[in-house]
Amino acid sequence: MLTNNQNVLKWVDEMVALCKPDQVVWIDGSEAQLNELRAQATETKEMIPLNQEKLPGCYLHRTDPTDVARVEDRTFICTRKEEDAGPINNWCDPKEMYAKLTPMYDGVMKGRTMYVIPYSMGPIGSPLAKVGVELTDSIYVVLNMDIMTRMGKDAFENLGETSNDFVRGLHSKADIDPEKRYIVHFPEDNTIWSINSGYGGNVLLGKKCFALRIASYQGKNEGWMAEHMLILGIENPQGEVKYISAAFPSACGKTNLAMLIPPEVYKKAGYKVWTVGDDIAWLKPGEDGRLYAINPENGFFGVAPGTNAKSNFNALESTKKNTIFTNVAHNMDDNTVWWEGLDKNPPENAIDWKGNPWNGKESTEKGAHPNSRFTAPAVNCPCISPEFNNPQGVPISAMIFGGRRAKTAPLVYQSFDWNHGVFVGSTMASETTAAATGAVGVVRRDPMAMRPFCGYHMGDYFAHWIEMGEKLGDKAPKIFNVNWFRTDDEGHFIWPGFGDNMRVLMWILDRCENKVDAVETPIGYEPKPEDINIEGLDIDLDTVKGLLDVDKDLWREEAAGIEEFYQQFGDRLPEELSNQLKALKERLG
Ligand code: OXD
Ligand code: MN
């Protein structure tokens, strides 16, 4: 036992009595203990050690083929009152849910070991950090939590002996039965129960379950925010760093933006980009009244396919040591890994993500699952921010929302003020692509990219954003919207994206410092085309003009879509937002 905290000890006892493991192992976080677990997992083939010369400390793991992604339809928010979960979350009465799941956990760890994982989300000792304890019967979970969080006995330091402020996570692989898979949150009890999955997003309970769903609820009650946002810093040639946080729905390139490499024009001039986080930000007003952000995580759980030296050099570098790969192809010639989009040279002698022999040159099947992942320590990242472990976090100058829109949204615009920015975030949307099943071009609204991750009523969440703006006043970050995905008539992307997105970020920072004018449009402030630096790009000013074009007819349709979307929030939609919609319609005429 690593703590004298009675609340922790009592809860662990209760869960041991329920799950009946053969033994209980407290994870202290020491290398000796982790090595022992790595050896055990290697022995049982749960983890496959990779080529230790090319990929030191790296392992491969395959999940069950029916267990490869988050399961939104089996994810629940269990609040005592149904209306507190809101119209977007699946809801169940907590008593009913406990009654349903308790028998499933009863004796589920017989013949297995229960690992007790203390962890901190955020740097240990940070006023923004929070403690969690995850109980699990999976070594894979322990080893991933070691990368993704500050794990081990030090995490209890923040808790003390009497505090009850820790998140109770209970996970069991059980039988990996998809029919009995549940990812359940009890925000009012600080509790998460996950069963019948072994896939990261469902079982690394510090991540989506705690750091977004439970934390968003805590943030509302405690005056801070948990957001699905990357955090990056841009350092100018004088050595000053300004920080930006940005929310995008899944599959819009968050990790790429977080780790971008400046284009030549900026590199030459001495600009640098620093990564603080690629997925989650916890934000709280600091003593000076500005909004400060930490990344509660300690690693990256990134999508492997499409990651290569060109799309994201820094992410690829981050995976070269002490990384766990999940569901990628296993190159049997040199015991390394491969995924679609890594390079044009797939291995011929490989094992695919399902565990079958695979010839990448001949097979029409994929070698890696499209949602295959790397779990990589943040310290591996060549551009990790020197402020990554700063307990106070970094001050945010600008917040960005973005989605994937073929025509509607321009390359970039600034909101008129904070409340208008909340409106912009609340109406964020992406159009479905051919890569996903279902119709192409369908608009899915994903407010602040939090649709799958907000642990309470989305209308109350909007109200919390409005309140935070009131609290921050004129110190509030400026809010922007970007769209990297405008297409031409042939469906090709017009904007080059990737590192060149920095050109847009530079306009954003200039706006924050009142260094550049803007053009007022019905949807917000836009750059003058000549204020987007296109030096070194093979696009011209007219193309930029096109990228900034606002088609009023499309926006009238957009406003109608927003109105329809807003209806579901009923009287929990803040009046400020219905006023924003009305004002938008008036501006569109
Ligand atoms: C993720 C996601 O895994 O947003 O980060 O789906
Ligand atoms: Mn995410």
PDB file of C-alpha atoms in Angstrom, residues 363-506:
ATOM      1  CA  SER A 363      -2.456  -7.719 -50.135  1.00  0.00           C
ATOM      2  CA  THR A 364      -5.506  -5.517 -50.670  1.00  0.00           C
ATOM      3  CA  GLU A 365      -6.192  -5.671 -46.925  1.00  0.00           C
ATOM      4  CA  LYS A 366      -4.811  -3.076 -44.582  1.00  0.00           C
ATOM      5  CA  GLY A 367      -1.757  -3.986 -42.521  1.00  0.00           C
ATOM      6  CA  ALA A 368      -2.593  -1.593 -39.701  1.00  0.00           C
ATOM      7  CA  HIS A 369      -6.077  -0.823 -38.412  1.00  0.00           C
ATOM      8  CA  PRO A 370      -7.121   2.730 -39.465  1.00  0.00           C
ATOM      9  CA  ASN A 371      -7.389   3.570 -35.754  1.00  0.00           C
ATOM     10  CA  SER A 372      -4.108   1.885 -34.796  1.00  0.00           C
ATOM     11  CA  ARG A 373      -2.124   3.908 -32.286  1.00  0.00           C
ATOM     12  CA  PHE A 374       1.199   4.760 -30.761  1.00  0.00           C
ATOM     13  CA  THR A 375       1.513   5.563 -27.065  1.00  0.00           C
ATOM     14  CA  ALA A 376       4.631   7.714 -26.873  1.00  0.00           C
ATOM     15  CA  PRO A 377       6.173   9.629 -23.950  1.00  0.00           C
ATOM     16  CA  ALA A 378       5.922  13.408 -24.353  1.00  0.00           C
ATOM     17  CA  VAL A 379       9.604  13.763 -23.417  1.00  0.00           C
ATOM     18  CA  ASN A 380      10.486  12.013 -26.685  1.00  0.00           C
ATOM     19  CA  CYS A 381       9.031  14.842 -28.747  1.00  0.00           C
ATOM     20  CA  PRO A 382      11.803  16.986 -30.272  1.00  0.00           C
ATOM     21  CA  CYS A 383       9.665  20.122 -29.932  1.00  0.00           C
ATOM     22  CA  ILE A 384       8.232  19.468 -26.469  1.00  0.00           C
ATOM     23  CA  SER A 385       7.811  22.802 -24.711  1.00  0.00           C
ATOM     24  CA  PRO A 386      10.261  23.732 -21.934  1.00  0.00           C
ATOM     25  CA  GLU A 387       7.061  24.729 -20.078  1.00  0.00           C
ATOM     26  CA  PHE A 388       5.523  21.259 -20.405  1.00  0.00           C
ATOM     27  CA  ASN A 389       5.987  20.535 -16.695  1.00  0.00           C
ATOM     28  CA  ASN A 390       5.339  24.073 -15.483  1.00  0.00           C
ATOM     29  CA  PRO A 391       2.839  23.582 -12.632  1.00  0.00           C
ATOM     30  CA  GLN A 392       1.284  27.002 -13.330  1.00  0.00           C
ATOM     31  CA  GLY A 393       0.624  26.184 -16.979  1.00  0.00           C
ATOM     32  CA  VAL A 394       1.045  28.609 -19.866  1.00  0.00           C
ATOM     33  CA  PRO A 395      -1.013  31.781 -20.553  1.00  0.00           C
ATOM     34  CA  ILE A 396      -3.320  31.403 -23.549  1.00  0.00           C
ATOM     35  CA  SER A 397      -3.500  34.284 -26.030  1.00  0.00           C
ATOM     36  CA  ALA A 398      -5.846  32.731 -28.574  1.00  0.00           C
ATOM     37  CA  MET A 399      -8.306  29.874 -28.759  1.00  0.00           C
ATOM     38  CA  ILE A 400      -9.098  28.277 -32.077  1.00  0.00           C
ATOM     39  CA  PHE A 401     -12.015  26.173 -33.223  1.00  0.00           C
ATOM     40  CA  GLY A 402     -11.973  24.299 -36.496  1.00  0.00           C
ATOM     41  CA  GLY A 403     -13.718  21.677 -38.516  1.00  0.00           C
ATOM     42  CA  ARG A 404     -13.667  20.059 -41.901  1.00  0.00           C
ATOM     43  CA  ARG A 405     -15.828  22.134 -44.249  1.00  0.00           C
ATOM     44  CA  ALA A 406     -15.562  21.936 -48.037  1.00  0.00           C
ATOM     45  CA  LYS A 407     -17.150  25.316 -48.813  1.00  0.00           C
ATOM     46  CA  THR A 408     -18.814  27.116 -45.922  1.00  0.00           C
ATOM     47  CA  ALA A 409     -16.127  28.198 -43.486  1.00  0.00           C
ATOM     48  CA  PRO A 410     -13.296  30.458 -44.670  1.00  0.00           C
ATOM     49  CA  LEU A 411      -9.633  29.753 -43.959  1.00  0.00           C
ATOM     50  CA  VAL A 412      -9.778  31.870 -40.814  1.00  0.00           C
ATOM     51  CA  TYR A 413     -11.950  34.417 -39.051  1.00  0.00           C
ATOM     52  CA  GLN A 414     -11.989  36.047 -35.647  1.00  0.00           C
ATOM     53  CA  SER A 415     -15.075  36.257 -33.473  1.00  0.00           C
ATOM     54  CA  PHE A 416     -16.387  39.731 -32.631  1.00  0.00           C
ATOM     55  CA  ASP A 417     -16.007  39.078 -28.914  1.00  0.00           C
ATOM     56  CA  TRP A 418     -15.963  36.241 -26.346  1.00  0.00           C
ATOM     57  CA  ASN A 419     -19.682  35.421 -26.495  1.00  0.00           C
ATOM     58  CA  HIS A 420     -19.623  35.415 -30.267  1.00  0.00           C
ATOM     59  CA  GLY A 421     -16.605  33.088 -29.985  1.00  0.00           C
ATOM     60  CA  VAL A 422     -18.607  30.751 -27.756  1.00  0.00           C
ATOM     61  CA  PHE A 423     -21.315  30.810 -30.420  1.00  0.00           C
ATOM     62  CA  VAL A 424     -18.720  29.910 -33.084  1.00  0.00           C
ATOM     63  CA  GLY A 425     -17.415  27.029 -30.940  1.00  0.00           C
ATOM     64  CA  SER A 426     -20.878  25.774 -30.089  1.00  0.00           C
ATOM     65  CA  THR A 427     -21.780  25.512 -33.773  1.00  0.00           C
ATOM     66  CA  MET A 428     -18.552  23.798 -34.851  1.00  0.00           C
ATOM     67  CA  ALA A 429     -19.081  21.114 -37.421  1.00  0.00           C
ATOM     68  CA  SER A 430     -17.341  18.711 -39.716  1.00  0.00           C
ATOM     69  CA  GLU A 431     -18.552  17.197 -42.933  1.00  0.00           C
ATOM     70  CA  THR A 432     -18.230  13.435 -43.138  1.00  0.00           C
ATOM     71  CA  THR A 433     -15.622  12.194 -45.616  1.00  0.00           C
ATOM     72  CA  ALA A 434     -15.544   9.144 -47.845  1.00  0.00           C
ATOM     73  CA  ALA A 435     -13.226   7.531 -45.316  1.00  0.00           C
ATOM     74  CA  ALA A 436     -16.096   6.942 -42.900  1.00  0.00           C
ATOM     75  CA  THR A 437     -19.172   4.834 -43.517  1.00  0.00           C
ATOM     76  CA  GLY A 438     -22.414   6.654 -44.254  1.00  0.00           C
ATOM     77  CA  ALA A 439     -23.238   9.537 -46.552  1.00  0.00           C
ATOM     78  CA  VAL A 440     -20.477  11.908 -47.646  1.00  0.00           C
ATOM     79  CA  GLY A 441     -20.760  15.633 -46.910  1.00  0.00           C
ATOM     80  CA  VAL A 442     -23.203  15.266 -44.034  1.00  0.00           C
ATOM     81  CA  VAL A 443     -22.693  17.954 -41.406  1.00  0.00           C
ATOM     82  CA  ARG A 444     -22.058  16.601 -37.910  1.00  0.00           C
ATOM     83  CA  ARG A 445     -22.180  19.319 -35.268  1.00  0.00           C
ATOM     84  CA  ASP A 446     -19.499  18.810 -32.673  1.00  0.00           C
ATOM     85  CA  PRO A 447     -19.557  21.754 -30.244  1.00  0.00           C
ATOM     86  CA  MET A 448     -16.012  22.652 -29.164  1.00  0.00           C
ATOM     87  CA  ALA A 449     -15.098  19.106 -30.381  1.00  0.00           C
ATOM     88  CA  MET A 450     -16.628  17.967 -27.072  1.00  0.00           C
ATOM     89  CA  ARG A 451     -19.678  16.140 -28.395  1.00  0.00           C
ATOM     90  CA  PRO A 452     -18.418  12.700 -27.250  1.00  0.00           C
ATOM     91  CA  PHE A 453     -16.624  14.070 -24.184  1.00  0.00           C
ATOM     92  CA  CYS A 454     -18.833  16.513 -22.297  1.00  0.00           C
ATOM     93  CA  GLY A 455     -19.775  14.970 -18.939  1.00  0.00           C
ATOM     94  CA  TYR A 456     -22.929  17.015 -18.405  1.00  0.00           C
ATOM     95  CA  HIS A 457     -25.679  18.923 -20.195  1.00  0.00           C
ATOM     96  CA  MET A 458     -24.242  20.624 -23.265  1.00  0.00           C
ATOM     97  CA  GLY A 459     -26.476  23.668 -22.687  1.00  0.00           C
ATOM     98  CA  ASP A 460     -24.970  24.095 -19.202  1.00  0.00           C
ATOM     99  CA  TYR A 461     -21.539  23.615 -20.729  1.00  0.00           C
ATOM    100  CA  PHE A 462     -22.195  26.568 -23.078  1.00  0.00           C
ATOM    101  CA  ALA A 463     -23.358  28.592 -20.070  1.00  0.00           C
ATOM    102  CA  HIS A 464     -20.109  27.746 -18.297  1.00  0.00           C
ATOM    103  CA  TRP A 465     -18.141  29.086 -21.267  1.00  0.00           C
ATOM    104  CA  ILE A 466     -20.146  32.319 -21.130  1.00  0.00           C
ATOM    105  CA  GLU A 467     -19.469  32.598 -17.377  1.00  0.00           C
ATOM    106  CA  MET A 468     -15.740  32.058 -17.872  1.00  0.00           C
ATOM    107  CA  GLY A 469     -15.751  34.955 -20.351  1.00  0.00           C
ATOM    108  CA  GLU A 470     -17.409  37.184 -17.767  1.00  0.00           C
ATOM    109  CA  LYS A 471     -14.784  36.189 -15.223  1.00  0.00           C
ATOM    110  CA  LEU A 472     -11.862  36.790 -17.602  1.00  0.00           C
ATOM    111  CA  GLY A 473     -13.176  40.080 -18.977  1.00  0.00           C
ATOM    112  CA  ASP A 474     -10.702  41.869 -21.206  1.00  0.00           C
ATOM    113  CA  LYS A 475      -7.984  39.357 -20.260  1.00  0.00           C
ATOM    114  CA  ALA A 476      -9.877  36.586 -22.073  1.00  0.00           C
ATOM    115  CA  PRO A 477      -8.127  34.918 -25.000  1.00  0.00           C
ATOM    116  CA  LYS A 478      -9.368  35.997 -28.427  1.00  0.00           C
ATOM    117  CA  ILE A 479     -11.391  33.337 -30.211  1.00  0.00           C
ATOM    118  CA  PHE A 480     -10.899  32.289 -33.855  1.00  0.00           C
ATOM    119  CA  ASN A 481     -12.199  29.735 -36.307  1.00  0.00           C
ATOM    120  CA  VAL A 482     -10.087  28.005 -38.953  1.00  0.00           C
ATOM    121  CA  ASN A 483     -10.790  25.636 -41.812  1.00  0.00           C
ATOM    122  CA  TRP A 484      -7.862  23.909 -43.517  1.00  0.00           C
ATOM    123  CA  PHE A 485     -10.161  21.801 -45.663  1.00  0.00           C
ATOM    124  CA  ARG A 486     -11.737  24.076 -48.320  1.00  0.00           C
ATOM    125  CA  THR A 487     -11.828  22.255 -51.645  1.00  0.00           C
ATOM    126  CA  ASP A 488     -11.926  23.334 -55.283  1.00  0.00           C
ATOM    127  CA  ASP A 489     -14.466  22.130 -57.826  1.00  0.00           C
ATOM    128  CA  GLU A 490     -12.515  18.906 -58.319  1.00  0.00           C
ATOM    129  CA  GLY A 491     -12.554  18.242 -54.584  1.00  0.00           C
ATOM    130  CA  HIS A 492      -8.856  19.001 -54.034  1.00  0.00           C
ATOM    131  CA  PHE A 493      -7.749  20.846 -50.931  1.00  0.00           C
ATOM    132  CA  ILE A 494      -6.830  24.429 -51.790  1.00  0.00           C
ATOM    133  CA  TRP A 495      -4.790  25.294 -48.704  1.00  0.00           C
ATOM    134  CA  PRO A 496      -1.509  23.333 -48.332  1.00  0.00           C
ATOM    135  CA  GLY A 497      -2.070  22.682 -44.622  1.00  0.00           C
ATOM    136  CA  PHE A 498       0.460  20.983 -42.306  1.00  0.00           C
ATOM    137  CA  GLY A 499       3.381  23.310 -41.432  1.00  0.00           C
ATOM    138  CA  ASP A 500       1.947  26.070 -43.607  1.00  0.00           C
ATOM    139  CA  ASN A 501      -0.929  26.403 -41.146  1.00  0.00           C
ATOM    140  CA  MET A 502       1.545  28.467 -39.153  1.00  0.00           C
ATOM    141  CA  ARG A 503       0.927  31.297 -41.645  1.00  0.00           C
ATOM    142  CA  VAL A 504      -2.634  31.486 -40.329  1.00  0.00           C
ATOM    143  CA  LEU A 505      -1.513  31.197 -36.701  1.00  0.00           C
ATOM    144  CA  MET A 506       0.760  34.190 -37.271  1.00  0.00           C
TER     145      MET A 506
END
